[in-house]
Amino acid sequence: MARLDGKVAIITGGAKGFGLSTAQLFVQEGAKVVITDLDEQGGQKALDTIGRDKAAFVAQDVAKEDSWEPVFNAARDKFGEANVLVNNAGILFFDDAEHIEMDEWHKILSVDLDGVMLGVKHAIAHMKEHGGSIINMCSIAGLIGIANLYAYNAAKGAVRLLTKSAALYCAQQGYPIRVNSIHPGYAHTPMVDAYPQMRSDLEKLHPMGRLGSAREIANMALYLASDDSSFSTGSEFVVDGGYTAQ
């Protein structure tokens, strides 16, 4: 039996990077998936990679609350009630505490924090009767400060504690929902690979001497989506090649 047989997963930011790799792995392990993204062309191409019989695409801006119910409805109509949500959609800009612009600050927080909050809120409403796993794709930037990622640091730090609060709430309410966060180090994704001049410096930050792969991060999402992690909630799972162990 595959580890996700019978699971229906929603994965935001699923057109590329961690989201696409996670969707591919979930389907290989028996799940049906709904991927969402602002990039409609990329989402359709991703379906060809994943397999259209086991996946669907919904265009979504995660920062807009009215975008969430159509996603859960699409999952239910095509595959059944969702029991896994991977809040993966995110953006990143380089900025610092002295020069941050308000428009940039709000844009990053709207996607990287508000989008996660809304996903958690709506997932709880849909999963509280039948149970599920909410997985928030966070970052090592939710654990340590990085001088040129000011707004991203703020968003990811908030996601780390938002996750714990939601996990405790679900447990106290008796909802069979687990909520956990994943904290990747730098890995090969379009977001990181867009800066090839930084690759050597980034590799040196990791004691293992390399960047991670999207599949290595997806493997952690697989664990948290599966029943193997049935006693894990409110926890942070670090996959960073030793970066934060130093």
Short mmCIF file of C-alpha atoms in Angstrom, two decimals:
data_model
loop_
_atom_site.label_atom_id
_atom_site.label_comp_id
_atom_site.label_asym_id
_atom_site.label_seq_id
_atom_site.Cartn_x
_atom_site.Cartn_y
_atom_site.Cartn_z
CA MET A 1 0.00 0.00 0.00
CA ALA A 2 1.24 3.48 -0.89
CA ARG A 3 1.65 5.86 2.04
CA LEU A 4 -1.06 8.28 0.86
CA ASP A 5 -3.70 5.92 -0.48
CA GLY A 6 -7.09 7.54 -0.05
CA LYS A 7 -5.69 11.01 0.67
CA VAL A 8 -6.82 14.15 -1.14
CA ALA A 9 -4.29 16.98 -0.93
CA ILE A 10 -4.39 20.67 -1.79
CA ILE A 11 -0.98 22.17 -2.54
CA THR A 12 -0.64 25.91 -3.06
CA GLY A 13 2.13 27.26 -5.25
CA GLY A 14 2.05 23.90 -7.00
CA ALA A 15 3.20 24.95 -10.47
CA LYS A 16 6.90 24.71 -9.67
CA GLY A 17 9.55 24.24 -6.99
CA PHE A 18 8.65 22.57 -3.71
CA GLY A 19 4.96 22.56 -4.61
CA LEU A 20 5.35 20.70 -7.88
CA SER A 21 7.81 18.20 -6.42
CA THR A 22 5.45 17.58 -3.49
CA ALA A 23 2.49 17.06 -5.82
CA GLN A 24 4.45 14.56 -7.92
CA LEU A 25 5.54 12.61 -4.85
CA PHE A 26 2.07 12.62 -3.31
CA VAL A 27 0.55 11.18 -6.47
CA GLN A 28 3.26 8.51 -6.64
CA GLU A 29 2.28 7.58 -3.08
CA GLY A 30 -1.40 7.20 -3.93
CA ALA A 31 -2.92 10.65 -3.29
CA LYS A 32 -5.10 12.74 -5.53
CA VAL A 33 -4.00 16.38 -5.60
CA VAL A 34 -5.34 19.82 -6.38
CA ILE A 35 -2.57 22.30 -7.12
CA THR A 36 -3.14 26.03 -7.07
CA ASP A 37 -1.06 28.92 -8.37
CA LEU A 38 -1.31 32.38 -9.88
CA ASP A 39 0.58 31.02 -12.89
CA GLU A 40 -2.21 29.40 -14.88
CA GLN A 41 0.00 28.38 -17.81
CA GLY A 42 2.53 26.86 -15.42
CA GLY A 43 -0.27 25.09 -13.57
CA GLN A 44 -1.52 23.44 -16.74
CA LYS A 45 2.01 22.34 -17.64
CA ALA A 46 2.40 20.93 -14.13
CA LEU A 47 -0.70 18.78 -14.66
CA ASP A 48 0.98 17.18 -17.66
CA THR A 49 3.94 16.31 -15.42
CA ILE A 50 1.84 15.04 -12.52
CA GLY A 51 -0.88 13.25 -14.50
CA ARG A 52 -4.27 14.77 -15.26
CA ASP A 53 -6.21 11.75 -14.04
CA LYS A 54 -4.86 12.23 -10.52
CA ALA A 55 -4.51 16.00 -10.33
CA ALA A 56 -6.45 19.18 -10.93
CA PHE A 57 -5.47 22.83 -11.13
CA VAL A 58 -7.24 25.89 -9.72
CA ALA A 59 -5.97 29.42 -10.31
CA GLN A 60 -5.66 31.09 -6.91
CA ASP A 61 -4.32 34.15 -5.15
CA VAL A 62 -3.82 32.74 -1.65
CA ALA A 63 -3.89 36.23 -0.09
CA LYS A 64 -7.55 36.70 -1.08
CA GLU A 65 -9.99 34.98 1.26
CA ASP A 66 -12.66 34.50 -1.38
CA SER A 67 -10.23 32.32 -3.36
CA TRP A 68 -10.18 29.55 -0.76
CA GLU A 69 -13.65 28.02 -0.80
CA PRO A 70 -13.53 27.39 -4.57
CA VAL A 71 -10.32 25.39 -4.04
CA PHE A 72 -11.81 23.14 -1.37
CA ASN A 73 -14.98 22.79 -3.43
CA ALA A 74 -12.99 21.78 -6.50
CA ALA A 75 -11.15 19.13 -4.50
CA ARG A 76 -14.41 17.74 -3.11
CA ASP A 77 -16.16 17.72 -6.48
CA LYS A 78 -13.33 15.96 -8.31
CA PHE A 79 -11.76 13.68 -5.70
CA GLY A 80 -13.57 13.94 -2.36
CA GLU A 81 -13.05 16.00 0.78
CA ALA A 82 -9.49 17.27 1.21
CA ASN A 83 -7.60 15.85 4.18
CA VAL A 84 -4.19 17.38 3.48
CA LEU A 85 -3.29 21.03 2.89
CA VAL A 86 0.25 22.09 2.02
CA ASN A 87 0.52 25.87 2.40
CA ASN A 88 3.48 26.24 0.05
CA ALA A 89 2.84 29.41 -1.98
CA GLY A 90 5.35 32.13 -1.19
CA ILE A 91 7.39 35.01 -2.55
CA LEU A 92 10.74 36.52 -1.59
CA PHE A 93 12.42 39.89 -2.08
CA PHE A 94 15.74 41.07 -0.71
CA ASP A 95 15.33 43.97 1.69
CA ASP A 96 16.63 45.22 5.02
CA ALA A 97 15.44 46.97 8.17
CA GLU A 98 16.61 50.40 7.03
CA HIS A 99 15.37 50.51 3.45
CA ILE A 100 12.18 48.45 3.46
CA GLU A 101 9.31 49.98 1.47
CA MET A 102 5.75 49.62 2.74
CA ASP A 103 4.39 48.26 -0.53
CA GLU A 104 7.02 45.51 -0.56
CA TRP A 105 6.50 44.77 3.14
CA HIS A 106 2.75 44.32 2.67
CA LYS A 107 3.13 42.29 -0.51
CA ILE A 108 5.41 39.73 1.13
CA LEU A 109 3.31 39.46 4.26
CA SER A 110 0.08 39.17 2.28
CA VAL A 111 1.29 36.06 0.47
CA ASP A 112 3.71 34.48 2.93
CA LEU A 113 1.69 35.11 6.10
CA ASP A 114 -1.90 36.04 5.25
CA GLY A 115 -2.06 33.28 2.65
CA VAL A 116 -0.99 30.69 5.21
CA MET A 117 -3.40 32.03 7.83
CA LEU A 118 -6.30 31.83 5.39
CA GLY A 119 -5.34 28.32 4.35
CA VAL A 120 -5.25 27.15 7.95
CA LYS A 121 -8.58 28.82 8.72
CA HIS A 122 -10.44 27.24 5.82
CA ALA A 123 -8.74 23.86 6.17
CA ILE A 124 -9.90 23.62 9.79
CA ALA A 125 -13.48 24.30 8.73
CA HIS A 126 -13.33 21.55 6.11
CA MET A 127 -11.31 18.98 8.08
CA LYS A 128 -12.65 19.24 11.62
CA GLU A 129 -15.21 16.50 11.12
CA HIS A 130 -13.14 13.94 9.21
CA GLY A 131 -9.58 14.93 10.16
CA GLY A 132 -6.48 15.91 8.27
CA SER A 133 -2.98 17.31 8.19
CA ILE A 134 -2.07 20.96 7.59
CA ILE A 135 1.53 21.47 6.52
CA ASN A 136 2.92 25.01 6.46
CA MET A 137 6.00 25.37 4.29
CA CYS A 138 8.10 27.74 6.37
CA SER A 139 11.87 28.30 6.17
CA ILE A 140 15.05 28.48 8.19
CA ALA A 141 14.17 32.19 8.01
CA GLY A 142 11.48 31.34 10.53
CA LEU A 143 14.19 30.18 12.95
CA ILE A 144 17.13 32.56 12.43
CA GLY A 145 17.63 36.15 11.33
CA ILE A 146 18.94 36.92 7.84
CA ALA A 147 19.99 40.54 7.38
CA ASN A 148 18.78 40.98 3.80
CA LEU A 149 15.45 39.15 4.19
CA TYR A 150 13.71 41.50 6.60
CA ALA A 151 10.08 41.08 5.53
CA TYR A 152 10.54 37.40 4.69
CA ASN A 153 12.01 36.85 8.17
CA ALA A 154 8.98 38.54 9.70
CA ALA A 155 6.53 36.46 7.70
CA LYS A 156 8.22 33.12 8.26
CA GLY A 157 8.78 33.76 11.96
CA ALA A 158 5.08 34.45 12.26
CA VAL A 159 4.18 31.29 10.33
CA ARG A 160 6.23 29.23 12.78
CA LEU A 161 4.21 30.41 15.78
CA LEU A 162 0.92 30.58 13.89
CA THR A 163 1.42 26.86 13.25
CA LYS A 164 1.85 26.11 16.95
CA SER A 165 -1.17 28.17 17.92
CA ALA A 166 -3.38 26.43 15.35
CA ALA A 167 -2.12 23.00 16.42
CA LEU A 168 -2.95 23.70 20.06
CA TYR A 169 -6.36 25.06 19.15
CA CYS A 170 -7.27 21.99 17.11
CA ALA A 171 -6.09 19.68 19.88
CA GLN A 172 -8.06 21.59 22.52
CA GLN A 173 -11.19 21.51 20.39
CA GLY A 174 -10.83 17.78 19.86
CA TYR A 175 -10.47 18.21 16.10
CA PRO A 176 -8.50 15.34 14.50
CA ILE A 177 -6.25 17.80 12.67
CA ARG A 178 -2.47 17.99 12.92
CA VAL A 179 -0.66 21.24 12.07
CA ASN A 180 3.11 21.32 11.52
CA SER A 181 5.73 23.43 9.74
CA ILE A 182 8.65 22.52 7.49
CA HIS A 183 11.80 24.66 7.58
CA PRO A 184 13.97 24.10 4.48
CA GLY A 185 17.44 25.44 4.04
CA TYR A 186 18.41 26.79 0.63
CA ALA A 187 17.40 24.32 -2.06
CA HIS A 188 17.24 24.16 -5.83
CA THR A 189 13.99 25.89 -6.71
CA PRO A 190 13.23 28.57 -9.32
CA MET A 191 13.27 31.13 -6.48
CA VAL A 192 16.86 30.25 -5.47
CA ASP A 193 18.20 29.25 -8.88
CA ALA A 194 17.25 32.69 -10.19
CA TYR A 195 20.44 33.93 -8.49
CA PRO A 196 23.21 31.65 -9.88
CA GLN A 197 25.89 34.11 -8.78
CA MET A 198 24.97 33.33 -5.17
CA ARG A 199 25.13 29.54 -5.44
CA SER A 200 28.69 29.05 -4.20
CA ASP A 201 28.14 31.30 -1.18
CA LEU A 202 24.88 29.59 -0.33
CA GLU A 203 26.41 26.14 -0.56
CA LYS A 204 29.09 27.15 1.96
CA LEU A 205 26.41 28.02 4.51
CA HIS A 206 25.36 24.38 4.72
CA PRO A 207 27.74 21.99 6.54
CA MET A 208 26.80 19.29 4.03
CA GLY A 209 28.37 21.51 1.36
CA ARG A 210 25.46 21.64 -1.06
CA LEU A 211 21.97 22.94 -1.59
CA GLY A 212 19.01 20.70 -1.00
CA SER A 213 16.73 19.35 -3.69
CA ALA A 214 13.02 19.98 -3.97
CA ARG A 215 12.43 16.23 -3.58
CA GLU A 216 14.28 16.19 -0.25
CA ILE A 217 11.87 18.81 1.07
CA ALA A 218 8.91 16.98 -0.45
CA ASN A 219 9.94 13.84 1.42
CA MET A 220 9.29 15.65 4.70
CA ALA A 221 5.90 16.81 3.46
CA LEU A 222 5.13 13.20 2.59
CA TYR A 223 5.88 12.12 6.15
CA LEU A 224 3.63 14.83 7.60
CA ALA A 225 0.81 14.10 5.14
CA SER A 226 0.92 10.39 5.93
CA ASP A 227 -0.40 8.58 8.97
CA ASP A 228 3.23 7.89 9.93
CA SER A 229 3.23 11.30 11.63
CA SER A 230 0.04 10.65 13.62
CA PHE A 231 1.62 11.85 16.92
CA SER A 232 3.22 15.00 15.48
CA THR A 233 1.50 18.36 15.81
CA GLY A 234 2.65 21.89 16.58
CA SER A 235 6.19 20.92 15.60
CA GLU A 236 8.84 22.36 13.31
CA PHE A 237 10.68 19.98 10.99
CA VAL A 238 14.03 21.32 9.82
CA VAL A 239 15.51 20.09 6.52
CA ASP A 240 18.56 22.29 6.05
CA GLY A 241 21.75 20.29 5.58
CA GLY A 242 22.91 21.35 9.04
CA TYR A 243 22.60 25.11 8.43
CA THR A 244 20.90 25.93 11.76
CA ALA A 245 22.92 23.40 13.77
CA GLN A 246 25.99 25.65 13.70
#
